[in-house]
C-alpha cells in the first residue's frame, strides 16, 4: 500500500500541497484530476522524490521512502515530456534504467520492443508516439510496485493513444501494480480508472469511484416553456451544466425521485436522464472561474 500522510509542500513560499491524505492500492488505477495549477504535477514529483515534502510522509507498506532508497525504487515515474529520453539510443536507455532500478527486466523490455515493432536505434529517428510508447515500456519494465504517469497520452494520434491505454490496463491488472495517472483527457481516463482523486487548490476535494459517484449524482436534460424555473436554478443541490434557450442540462446531488416529482409539477416540455461522466464530476467539483 502506497500511503500519503499529511503531505504539504511549498514552492517559492506558496503552499502548493496542503495536508494531503490518501492511499493507492496495488492492482488499481487511480486518475488524478484537477484544474491547471491545482498541484497535480507537484504532488507526483513529490511522491517520486524529485521534490521533498515540507511536512508529512510517503510510505510503502509502512516504510517511508525518504529513509529507504530500496523502497523509493518501488516507484517508477514517467514525466509529461519525452525530453529526458530523446538524446539516447535504446541501448543507452537500458543501461540507465538497469543502473537506476535493480529489478529492471531487460528481457521483458526487449520482448515488448519487438512486439510493438520499435527499432533498436537512436530515439532521434522515433516519432512522438514511438517515444511515448518506449518511455512507457521502460517505466513498466522497472518492475516497480507503483507507477506514476503524468499526461501519458498528450499529443498522440488515436491509434497510439489506444495502444498506450490498453498497455496501462494490462500492466496494472496482470502485474498487480498501483498506477496513478494524471490527465486532462477525462473521457479516456474514465474508461481505465478504478477510482479518481480530485485535487483543488492543493487539497484533496474528493476521492471516489464512478460507481459511487453515479449513485450520489445524476444528470437530467430538462426544458420548460419559460426556461429553468428559479426555484431549481437557486437550489444548492442543483448544478446547471448548460442552458440553451428553453433547454437546460443539470446535475443533481439529492434524491432522484423527489426531484423528478418536483419538476413534473412545473409541467416540463422535456425531462430525461443522461449518463453521468467524469467530465460532469469535474464540473461539479470545480466548475467555477474560466481561468485559474
PDB file of C-alpha atoms in Angstrom:
ATOM      1  CA  UNK A   1       0.000   0.000   0.000  1.00  0.00           C
ATOM      2  CA  UNK A   2       1.325   3.436  -1.001  1.00  0.00           C
ATOM      3  CA  UNK A   3       0.269   5.928   1.674  1.00  0.00           C
ATOM      4  CA  UNK A   4       0.446   9.717   1.547  1.00  0.00           C
ATOM      5  CA  UNK A   5       0.064  11.054   5.084  1.00  0.00           C
ATOM      6  CA  UNK A   6      -0.407  14.762   5.969  1.00  0.00           C
ATOM      7  CA  UNK A   7       1.670  15.800   2.951  1.00  0.00           C
ATOM      8  CA  UNK A   8       2.395  19.514   2.466  1.00  0.00           C
ATOM      9  CA  UNK A   9       4.752  21.287   0.065  1.00  0.00           C
ATOM     10  CA  UNK A  10       5.682  24.930  -0.581  1.00  0.00           C
ATOM     11  CA  UNK A  11       7.210  26.333  -3.765  1.00  0.00           C
ATOM     12  CA  UNK A  12       8.506  29.924  -3.664  1.00  0.00           C
ATOM     13  CA  UNK A  13       6.741  30.446  -0.323  1.00  0.00           C
ATOM     14  CA  UNK A  14       3.436  29.382  -1.874  1.00  0.00           C
ATOM     15  CA  UNK A  15       1.794  26.357  -0.266  1.00  0.00           C
ATOM     16  CA  UNK A  16       1.045  24.166  -3.279  1.00  0.00           C
ATOM     17  CA  UNK A  17       0.074  20.985  -1.399  1.00  0.00           C
ATOM     18  CA  UNK A  18      -1.920  21.263   1.803  1.00  0.00           C
ATOM     19  CA  UNK A  19      -2.149  18.352   4.231  1.00  0.00           C
ATOM     20  CA  UNK A  20      -2.957  15.612   1.712  1.00  0.00           C
ATOM     21  CA  UNK A  21      -4.039  12.153   2.871  1.00  0.00           C
ATOM     22  CA  UNK A  22      -4.824   9.213   0.590  1.00  0.00           C
ATOM     23  CA  UNK A  23      -3.617   5.742  -0.339  1.00  0.00           C
ATOM     24  CA  UNK A  24      -3.067   3.750  -3.517  1.00  0.00           C
ATOM     25  CA  UNK A  25      -3.607   0.006  -3.739  1.00  0.00           C
ATOM     26  CA  UNK A  26      -1.627  -2.350  -5.955  1.00  0.00           C
ATOM     27  CA  UNK A  27      -3.545  -3.538  -9.000  1.00  0.00           C
ATOM     28  CA  UNK A  28      -5.682  -0.370  -9.087  1.00  0.00           C
ATOM     29  CA  UNK A  29      -5.543   2.606 -11.455  1.00  0.00           C
ATOM     30  CA  UNK A  30      -6.184   5.992  -9.863  1.00  0.00           C
ATOM     31  CA  UNK A  31      -6.923   9.025 -12.016  1.00  0.00           C
ATOM     32  CA  UNK A  32      -5.555  12.315 -10.667  1.00  0.00           C
ATOM     33  CA  UNK A  33      -7.629  15.228 -11.961  1.00  0.00           C
ATOM     34  CA  UNK A  34      -7.847  18.958 -11.307  1.00  0.00           C
ATOM     35  CA  UNK A  35      -7.501  22.376 -12.924  1.00  0.00           C
ATOM     36  CA  UNK A  36      -4.164  23.740 -14.110  1.00  0.00           C
ATOM     37  CA  UNK A  37      -2.210  24.925 -11.076  1.00  0.00           C
ATOM     38  CA  UNK A  38      -4.148  22.734  -8.648  1.00  0.00           C
ATOM     39  CA  UNK A  39      -0.960  20.914  -7.579  1.00  0.00           C
ATOM     40  CA  UNK A  40      -1.107  17.695  -9.627  1.00  0.00           C
ATOM     41  CA  UNK A  41       2.437  17.728 -11.033  1.00  0.00           C
ATOM     42  CA  UNK A  42       3.902  18.927  -7.722  1.00  0.00           C
ATOM     43  CA  UNK A  43       2.170  16.025  -5.988  1.00  0.00           C
ATOM     44  CA  UNK A  44       3.517  13.478  -8.469  1.00  0.00           C
ATOM     45  CA  UNK A  45       7.058  14.857  -8.283  1.00  0.00           C
ATOM     46  CA  UNK A  46       6.936  14.813  -4.507  1.00  0.00           C
ATOM     47  CA  UNK A  47       5.758  11.196  -4.436  1.00  0.00           C
ATOM     48  CA  UNK A  48       8.639  10.057  -6.667  1.00  0.00           C
ATOM     49  CA  UNK A  49      11.252  12.095  -4.787  1.00  0.00           C
ATOM     50  CA  UNK A  50      12.064  14.832  -7.299  1.00  0.00           C
ATOM     51  CA  UNK A  51      10.762  17.235  -4.643  1.00  0.00           C
ATOM     52  CA  UNK A  52      10.996  16.745  -0.886  1.00  0.00           C
ATOM     53  CA  UNK A  53       7.888  17.212   1.267  1.00  0.00           C
ATOM     54  CA  UNK A  54       7.934  20.042   3.803  1.00  0.00           C
ATOM     55  CA  UNK A  55       5.613  18.113   6.097  1.00  0.00           C
ATOM     56  CA  UNK A  56       4.104  14.650   6.186  1.00  0.00           C
ATOM     57  CA  UNK A  57       5.301  11.341   4.820  1.00  0.00           C
ATOM     58  CA  UNK A  58       5.128   8.973   1.850  1.00  0.00           C
ATOM     59  CA  UNK A  59       5.408   5.284   2.648  1.00  0.00           C
ATOM     60  CA  UNK A  60       5.106   1.876   1.045  1.00  0.00           C
ATOM     61  CA  UNK A  61       3.935  -0.925   3.321  1.00  0.00           C
ATOM     62  CA  UNK A  62       4.555   1.417   6.283  1.00  0.00           C
ATOM     63  CA  UNK A  63       8.192   2.115   5.315  1.00  0.00           C
ATOM     64  CA  UNK A  64       8.974   5.759   4.495  1.00  0.00           C
ATOM     65  CA  UNK A  65      10.579   6.163   1.086  1.00  0.00           C
ATOM     66  CA  UNK A  66      12.779   9.097   2.148  1.00  0.00           C
ATOM     67  CA  UNK A  67      14.656   6.908   4.625  1.00  0.00           C
ATOM     68  CA  UNK A  68      14.983   3.897   2.342  1.00  0.00           C
ATOM     69  CA  UNK A  69      16.481   4.050  -1.188  1.00  0.00           C
ATOM     70  CA  UNK A  70      15.291   0.497  -1.848  1.00  0.00           C
ATOM     71  CA  UNK A  71      11.734   1.488  -1.020  1.00  0.00           C
ATOM     72  CA  UNK A  72      11.963   4.525  -3.325  1.00  0.00           C
ATOM     73  CA  UNK A  73      12.914   2.207  -6.212  1.00  0.00           C
ATOM     74  CA  UNK A  74       9.494   0.584  -5.879  1.00  0.00           C
ATOM     75  CA  UNK A  75       8.074   3.716  -7.538  1.00  0.00           C
ATOM     76  CA  UNK A  76       8.680   4.430 -11.236  1.00  0.00           C
ATOM     77  CA  UNK A  77       7.855   7.750 -12.897  1.00  0.00           C
ATOM     78  CA  UNK A  78       7.018   8.750 -16.464  1.00  0.00           C
ATOM     79  CA  UNK A  79       7.014  12.531 -16.869  1.00  0.00           C
ATOM     80  CA  UNK A  80       4.802  14.542 -19.216  1.00  0.00           C
ATOM     81  CA  UNK A  81       7.681  15.086 -21.658  1.00  0.00           C
ATOM     82  CA  UNK A  82       9.951  12.730 -23.584  1.00  0.00           C
ATOM     83  CA  UNK A  83      12.859  15.229 -23.460  1.00  0.00           C
ATOM     84  CA  UNK A  84      14.659  13.035 -20.943  1.00  0.00           C
ATOM     85  CA  UNK A  85      14.978  10.093 -23.334  1.00  0.00           C
ATOM     86  CA  UNK A  86      15.339  11.953 -26.656  1.00  0.00           C
ATOM     87  CA  UNK A  87      19.131  12.163 -26.604  1.00  0.00           C
ATOM     88  CA  UNK A  88      19.803   8.459 -26.064  1.00  0.00           C
ATOM     89  CA  UNK A  89      19.807   5.227 -28.009  1.00  0.00           C
ATOM     90  CA  UNK A  90      17.770   2.243 -26.868  1.00  0.00           C
ATOM     91  CA  UNK A  91      20.971   0.541 -25.660  1.00  0.00           C
ATOM     92  CA  UNK A  92      21.933   3.589 -23.568  1.00  0.00           C
ATOM     93  CA  UNK A  93      18.456   3.799 -22.040  1.00  0.00           C
ATOM     94  CA  UNK A  94      18.623   0.151 -20.995  1.00  0.00           C
ATOM     95  CA  UNK A  95      21.910   0.866 -19.199  1.00  0.00           C
ATOM     96  CA  UNK A  96      20.442   3.923 -17.450  1.00  0.00           C
ATOM     97  CA  UNK A  97      17.394   2.005 -16.239  1.00  0.00           C
ATOM     98  CA  UNK A  98      19.430  -1.023 -15.165  1.00  0.00           C
ATOM     99  CA  UNK A  99      21.593   1.255 -13.015  1.00  0.00           C
ATOM    100  CA  UNK A 100      18.568   3.076 -11.583  1.00  0.00           C
ATOM    101  CA  UNK A 101      16.322   0.071 -10.963  1.00  0.00           C
ATOM    102  CA  UNK A 102      17.991  -3.179  -9.796  1.00  0.00           C
ATOM    103  CA  UNK A 103      14.901  -5.152 -10.820  1.00  0.00           C
ATOM    104  CA  UNK A 104      14.773  -3.740 -14.352  1.00  0.00           C
ATOM    105  CA  UNK A 105      13.706  -6.610 -16.598  1.00  0.00           C
ATOM    106  CA  UNK A 106      15.793  -6.252 -19.757  1.00  0.00           C
ATOM    107  CA  UNK A 107      14.397  -9.434 -21.305  1.00  0.00           C
ATOM    108  CA  UNK A 108      10.795  -8.277 -20.838  1.00  0.00           C
ATOM    109  CA  UNK A 109      11.641  -4.858 -22.238  1.00  0.00           C
ATOM    110  CA  UNK A 110      13.287  -6.260 -25.383  1.00  0.00           C
ATOM    111  CA  UNK A 111      10.327  -8.588 -25.924  1.00  0.00           C
ATOM    112  CA  UNK A 112       7.961  -5.596 -25.711  1.00  0.00           C
ATOM    113  CA  UNK A 113      10.222  -3.611 -28.027  1.00  0.00           C
ATOM    114  CA  UNK A 114       9.874  -6.369 -30.627  1.00  0.00           C
ATOM    115  CA  UNK A 115       6.129  -6.773 -30.006  1.00  0.00           C
ATOM    116  CA  UNK A 116       5.443  -3.105 -30.765  1.00  0.00           C
ATOM    117  CA  UNK A 117       7.944  -3.046 -33.651  1.00  0.00           C
ATOM    118  CA  UNK A 118      10.100  -0.299 -32.134  1.00  0.00           C
ATOM    119  CA  UNK A 119      13.579  -0.093 -33.721  1.00  0.00           C
ATOM    120  CA  UNK A 120      16.619  -0.700 -31.502  1.00  0.00           C
ATOM    121  CA  UNK A 121      18.274   2.555 -32.583  1.00  0.00           C
ATOM    122  CA  UNK A 122      18.744   6.161 -31.551  1.00  0.00           C
ATOM    123  CA  UNK A 123      15.484   7.806 -30.478  1.00  0.00           C
ATOM    124  CA  UNK A 124      16.160  10.695 -32.841  1.00  0.00           C
ATOM    125  CA  UNK A 125      14.562   8.508 -35.516  1.00  0.00           C
ATOM    126  CA  UNK A 126      11.439   7.949 -33.414  1.00  0.00           C
ATOM    127  CA  UNK A 127       8.101   9.696 -33.878  1.00  0.00           C
ATOM    128  CA  UNK A 128       6.362  11.264 -30.858  1.00  0.00           C
ATOM    129  CA  UNK A 129       4.091   8.249 -30.498  1.00  0.00           C
ATOM    130  CA  UNK A 130       7.043   5.846 -30.631  1.00  0.00           C
ATOM    131  CA  UNK A 131       8.911   7.877 -27.980  1.00  0.00           C
ATOM    132  CA  UNK A 132       5.894   7.827 -25.673  1.00  0.00           C
ATOM    133  CA  UNK A 133       5.467   4.078 -26.133  1.00  0.00           C
ATOM    134  CA  UNK A 134       9.114   3.225 -25.431  1.00  0.00           C
ATOM    135  CA  UNK A 135       9.120   5.558 -22.401  1.00  0.00           C
ATOM    136  CA  UNK A 136       6.099   3.667 -21.076  1.00  0.00           C
ATOM    137  CA  UNK A 137       7.726   0.281 -21.773  1.00  0.00           C
ATOM    138  CA  UNK A 138      10.879   1.374 -19.935  1.00  0.00           C
ATOM    139  CA  UNK A 139       8.800   2.516 -16.973  1.00  0.00           C
ATOM    140  CA  UNK A 140       6.842  -0.728 -16.797  1.00  0.00           C
ATOM    141  CA  UNK A 141       9.986  -2.853 -17.199  1.00  0.00           C
ATOM    142  CA  UNK A 142      11.360  -1.498 -13.911  1.00  0.00           C
ATOM    143  CA  UNK A 143       9.097  -3.997 -12.122  1.00  0.00           C
ATOM    144  CA  UNK A 144       8.204  -1.226  -9.674  1.00  0.00           C
ATOM    145  CA  UNK A 145       5.188  -1.824  -7.449  1.00  0.00           C
ATOM    146  CA  UNK A 146       3.796   1.645  -8.186  1.00  0.00           C
ATOM    147  CA  UNK A 147       3.914   3.621 -11.431  1.00  0.00           C
ATOM    148  CA  UNK A 148       3.297   7.366 -11.756  1.00  0.00           C
ATOM    149  CA  UNK A 149       2.236   8.645 -15.192  1.00  0.00           C
ATOM    150  CA  UNK A 150       1.949  12.366 -15.935  1.00  0.00           C
ATOM    151  CA  UNK A 151      -0.172  13.105 -19.039  1.00  0.00           C
ATOM    152  CA  UNK A 152       0.995   9.984 -20.949  1.00  0.00           C
ATOM    153  CA  UNK A 153      -1.354  10.440 -23.941  1.00  0.00           C
ATOM    154  CA  UNK A 154      -0.720  14.113 -24.716  1.00  0.00           C
ATOM    155  CA  UNK A 155      -0.286  14.793 -28.418  1.00  0.00           C
ATOM    156  CA  UNK A 156      -0.791  11.180 -29.540  1.00  0.00           C
ATOM    157  CA  UNK A 157      -2.828  10.079 -32.526  1.00  0.00           C
ATOM    158  CA  UNK A 158      -5.884   7.878 -31.790  1.00  0.00           C
ATOM    159  CA  UNK A 159      -4.154   4.607 -32.732  1.00  0.00           C
ATOM    160  CA  UNK A 160      -1.124   5.114 -30.473  1.00  0.00           C
ATOM    161  CA  UNK A 161      -3.328   6.523 -27.721  1.00  0.00           C
ATOM    162  CA  UNK A 162      -5.461   3.389 -27.747  1.00  0.00           C
ATOM    163  CA  UNK A 163      -2.340   1.203 -27.565  1.00  0.00           C
ATOM    164  CA  UNK A 164      -0.973   3.196 -24.616  1.00  0.00           C
ATOM    165  CA  UNK A 165      -4.246   2.956 -22.684  1.00  0.00           C
ATOM    166  CA  UNK A 166      -4.540  -0.781 -23.305  1.00  0.00           C
ATOM    167  CA  UNK A 167      -0.957  -1.262 -22.177  1.00  0.00           C
ATOM    168  CA  UNK A 168      -1.630   0.604 -18.926  1.00  0.00           C
ATOM    169  CA  UNK A 169      -4.717  -1.506 -18.172  1.00  0.00           C
ATOM    170  CA  UNK A 170      -2.969  -4.797 -18.960  1.00  0.00           C
ATOM    171  CA  UNK A 171       0.137  -3.967 -16.970  1.00  0.00           C
ATOM    172  CA  UNK A 172      -1.730  -2.804 -13.865  1.00  0.00           C
ATOM    173  CA  UNK A 173      -4.018  -5.834 -13.769  1.00  0.00           C
ATOM    174  CA  UNK A 174      -1.578  -8.616 -14.678  1.00  0.00           C
ATOM    175  CA  UNK A 175       1.316  -7.383 -12.529  1.00  0.00           C
ATOM    176  CA  UNK A 176      -0.710  -6.120  -9.549  1.00  0.00           C
ATOM    177  CA  UNK A 177       0.838  -2.666  -9.889  1.00  0.00           C
ATOM    178  CA  UNK A 178      -0.653   0.502  -8.465  1.00  0.00           C
ATOM    179  CA  UNK A 179      -0.911   3.225 -11.105  1.00  0.00           C
ATOM    180  CA  UNK A 180      -1.502   6.946 -10.628  1.00  0.00           C
ATOM    181  CA  UNK A 181      -2.256   8.701 -13.908  1.00  0.00           C
ATOM    182  CA  UNK A 182      -2.689  12.453 -14.272  1.00  0.00           C
ATOM    183  CA  UNK A 183      -4.575  13.570 -17.363  1.00  0.00           C
ATOM    184  CA  UNK A 184      -6.830  16.290 -18.714  1.00  0.00           C
ATOM    185  CA  UNK A 185      -8.356  13.812 -21.168  1.00  0.00           C
ATOM    186  CA  UNK A 186     -11.251  12.857 -18.932  1.00  0.00           C
ATOM    187  CA  UNK A 187     -13.232  10.781 -21.441  1.00  0.00           C
ATOM    188  CA  UNK A 188     -10.334   8.378 -21.982  1.00  0.00           C
ATOM    189  CA  UNK A 189      -9.364   8.423 -18.308  1.00  0.00           C
ATOM    190  CA  UNK A 190     -12.886   7.392 -17.323  1.00  0.00           C
ATOM    191  CA  UNK A 191     -12.524   4.173 -19.339  1.00  0.00           C
ATOM    192  CA  UNK A 192      -9.477   2.855 -17.481  1.00  0.00           C
ATOM    193  CA  UNK A 193      -9.511   4.086 -13.867  1.00  0.00           C
ATOM    194  CA  UNK A 194     -10.732   2.258 -10.788  1.00  0.00           C
ATOM    195  CA  UNK A 195     -11.066   5.487  -8.813  1.00  0.00           C
ATOM    196  CA  UNK A 196     -10.466   9.193  -9.267  1.00  0.00           C
ATOM    197  CA  UNK A 197      -8.778  11.643  -6.950  1.00  0.00           C
ATOM    198  CA  UNK A 198      -9.794  15.275  -7.443  1.00  0.00           C
ATOM    199  CA  UNK A 199      -7.349  17.926  -6.264  1.00  0.00           C
ATOM    200  CA  UNK A 200      -8.371  21.571  -5.909  1.00  0.00           C
ATOM    201  CA  UNK A 201      -6.202  24.438  -4.635  1.00  0.00           C
ATOM    202  CA  UNK A 202      -3.681  21.972  -3.249  1.00  0.00           C
ATOM    203  CA  UNK A 203      -6.220  19.941  -1.289  1.00  0.00           C
ATOM    204  CA  UNK A 204      -7.974  16.650  -1.912  1.00  0.00           C
ATOM    205  CA  UNK A 205     -11.508  17.655  -2.834  1.00  0.00           C
ATOM    206  CA  UNK A 206     -12.843  14.145  -3.310  1.00  0.00           C
ATOM    207  CA  UNK A 207     -11.805  10.513  -3.766  1.00  0.00           C
ATOM    208  CA  UNK A 208     -14.366   8.193  -5.294  1.00  0.00           C
ATOM    209  CA  UNK A 209     -15.204   5.618  -7.946  1.00  0.00           C
ATOM    210  CA  UNK A 210     -17.537   6.240 -10.871  1.00  0.00           C
ATOM    211  CA  UNK A 211     -19.962   3.730  -9.354  1.00  0.00           C
ATOM    212  CA  UNK A 212     -20.071   5.622  -6.066  1.00  0.00           C
ATOM    213  CA  UNK A 213     -20.481   8.948  -7.837  1.00  0.00           C
ATOM    214  CA  UNK A 214     -23.320   7.784 -10.078  1.00  0.00           C
ATOM    215  CA  UNK A 215     -25.220   6.649  -7.013  1.00  0.00           C
ATOM    216  CA  UNK A 216     -24.839  10.131  -5.482  1.00  0.00           C
ATOM    217  CA  UNK A 217     -25.206  12.415  -8.534  1.00  0.00           C
ATOM    218  CA  UNK A 218     -27.356  12.217 -11.640  1.00  0.00           C
ATOM    219  CA  UNK A 219     -27.759  14.326 -14.748  1.00  0.00           C
ATOM    220  CA  UNK A 220     -31.020  15.477 -16.322  1.00  0.00           C
ATOM    221  CA  UNK A 221     -31.901  17.281 -19.513  1.00  0.00           C
ATOM    222  CA  UNK A 222     -34.969  19.405 -18.937  1.00  0.00           C
ATOM    223  CA  UNK A 223     -36.952  22.002 -20.848  1.00  0.00           C
ATOM    224  CA  UNK A 224     -39.595  24.420 -19.571  1.00  0.00           C
ATOM    225  CA  UNK A 225     -41.679  26.917 -21.502  1.00  0.00           C
ATOM    226  CA  UNK A 226     -40.078  29.881 -19.720  1.00  0.00           C
ATOM    227  CA  UNK A 227     -36.681  28.291 -19.113  1.00  0.00           C
ATOM    228  CA  UNK A 228     -35.417  26.614 -15.951  1.00  0.00           C
ATOM    229  CA  UNK A 229     -37.609  27.742 -13.008  1.00  0.00           C
ATOM    230  CA  UNK A 230     -35.812  29.922 -10.488  1.00  0.00           C
ATOM    231  CA  UNK A 231     -36.692  27.514  -7.681  1.00  0.00           C
ATOM    232  CA  UNK A 232     -34.386  24.954  -9.318  1.00  0.00           C
ATOM    233  CA  UNK A 233     -31.740  27.384 -10.510  1.00  0.00           C
ATOM    234  CA  UNK A 234     -31.274  28.648  -6.944  1.00  0.00           C
ATOM    235  CA  UNK A 235     -31.284  25.171  -5.378  1.00  0.00           C
ATOM    236  CA  UNK A 236     -27.787  24.478  -3.890  1.00  0.00           C
ATOM    237  CA  UNK A 237     -28.171  20.775  -4.703  1.00  0.00           C
ATOM    238  CA  UNK A 238     -28.525  21.547  -8.424  1.00  0.00           C
ATOM    239  CA  UNK A 239     -25.577  22.474 -10.663  1.00  0.00           C
ATOM    240  CA  UNK A 240     -26.547  23.986 -14.008  1.00  0.00           C
ATOM    241  CA  UNK A 241     -24.200  22.417 -16.548  1.00  0.00           C
ATOM    242  CA  UNK A 242     -25.566  24.309 -19.544  1.00  0.00           C
ATOM    243  CA  UNK A 243     -28.568  26.315 -20.759  1.00  0.00           C
ATOM    244  CA  UNK A 244     -29.676  26.802 -24.364  1.00  0.00           C
ATOM    245  CA  UNK A 245     -32.991  28.581 -24.754  1.00  0.00           C
ATOM    246  CA  UNK A 246     -35.652  26.552 -23.003  1.00  0.00           C
ATOM    247  CA  UNK A 247     -33.362  23.539 -22.503  1.00  0.00           C
ATOM    248  CA  UNK A 248     -31.048  23.048 -19.535  1.00  0.00           C
ATOM    249  CA  UNK A 249     -28.719  20.242 -18.516  1.00  0.00           C
ATOM    250  CA  UNK A 250     -28.460  19.966 -14.758  1.00  0.00           C
ATOM    251  CA  UNK A 251     -26.589  17.752 -12.303  1.00  0.00           C
ATOM    252  CA  UNK A 252     -28.326  16.976  -9.034  1.00  0.00           C
ATOM    253  CA  UNK A 253     -26.972  15.810  -5.698  1.00  0.00           C
ATOM    254  CA  UNK A 254     -30.079  14.521  -3.981  1.00  0.00           C
ATOM    255  CA  UNK A 255     -32.965  12.108  -4.126  1.00  0.00           C
ATOM    256  CA  UNK A 256     -33.677  11.435  -7.790  1.00  0.00           C
ATOM    257  CA  UNK A 257     -37.354  10.515  -7.432  1.00  0.00           C
ATOM    258  CA  UNK A 258     -38.046  13.511  -5.212  1.00  0.00           C
ATOM    259  CA  UNK A 259     -36.523  15.994  -7.674  1.00  0.00           C
ATOM    260  CA  UNK A 260     -38.237  14.414 -10.671  1.00  0.00           C
ATOM    261  CA  UNK A 261     -41.607  14.706  -8.922  1.00  0.00           C
ATOM    262  CA  UNK A 262     -40.916  18.374  -8.127  1.00  0.00           C
ATOM    263  CA  UNK A 263     -40.014  19.077 -11.745  1.00  0.00           C
ATOM    264  CA  UNK A 264     -43.032  17.253 -13.095  1.00  0.00           C
ATOM    265  CA  UNK A 265     -45.239  19.641 -11.105  1.00  0.00           C
ATOM    266  CA  UNK A 266     -43.754  22.510 -13.164  1.00  0.00           C
ATOM    267  CA  UNK A 267     -45.042  20.925 -16.404  1.00  0.00           C
ATOM    268  CA  UNK A 268     -41.732  20.325 -18.230  1.00  0.00           C
ATOM    269  CA  UNK A 269     -41.637  20.129 -22.013  1.00  0.00           C
ATOM    270  CA  UNK A 270     -38.767  17.652 -21.692  1.00  0.00           C
ATOM    271  CA  UNK A 271     -37.444  15.596 -18.781  1.00  0.00           C
ATOM    272  CA  UNK A 272     -34.914  12.834 -19.349  1.00  0.00           C
ATOM    273  CA  UNK A 273     -31.904  11.355 -17.554  1.00  0.00           C
ATOM    274  CA  UNK A 274     -28.466  11.431 -19.229  1.00  0.00           C
ATOM    275  CA  UNK A 275     -25.365   9.336 -18.453  1.00  0.00           C
ATOM    276  CA  UNK A 276     -23.070  10.924 -15.850  1.00  0.00           C
ATOM    277  CA  UNK A 277     -19.438  11.276 -16.984  1.00  0.00           C
ATOM    278  CA  UNK A 278     -16.126  12.083 -15.340  1.00  0.00           C
ATOM    279  CA  UNK A 279     -16.273  15.470 -17.077  1.00  0.00           C
ATOM    280  CA  UNK A 280     -19.560  16.120 -15.276  1.00  0.00           C
ATOM    281  CA  UNK A 281     -17.962  15.257 -11.937  1.00  0.00           C
ATOM    282  CA  UNK A 282     -15.076  17.602 -12.767  1.00  0.00           C
ATOM    283  CA  UNK A 283     -17.622  20.359 -13.389  1.00  0.00           C
ATOM    284  CA  UNK A 284     -19.322  19.651 -10.040  1.00  0.00           C
ATOM    285  CA  UNK A 285     -16.018  19.816  -8.176  1.00  0.00           C
ATOM    286  CA  UNK A 286     -14.582  22.877  -9.910  1.00  0.00           C
ATOM    287  CA  UNK A 287     -16.866  24.465 -12.488  1.00  0.00           C
ATOM    288  CA  UNK A 288     -16.148  27.988 -11.326  1.00  0.00           C
ATOM    289  CA  UNK A 289     -13.931  30.579 -12.961  1.00  0.00           C
ATOM    290  CA  UNK A 290     -12.989  30.046 -16.605  1.00  0.00           C
ATOM    291  CA  UNK A 291      -9.302  30.761 -15.923  1.00  0.00           C
ATOM    292  CA  UNK A 292      -7.214  29.824 -12.908  1.00  0.00           C
TER     293      UNK A 292
END
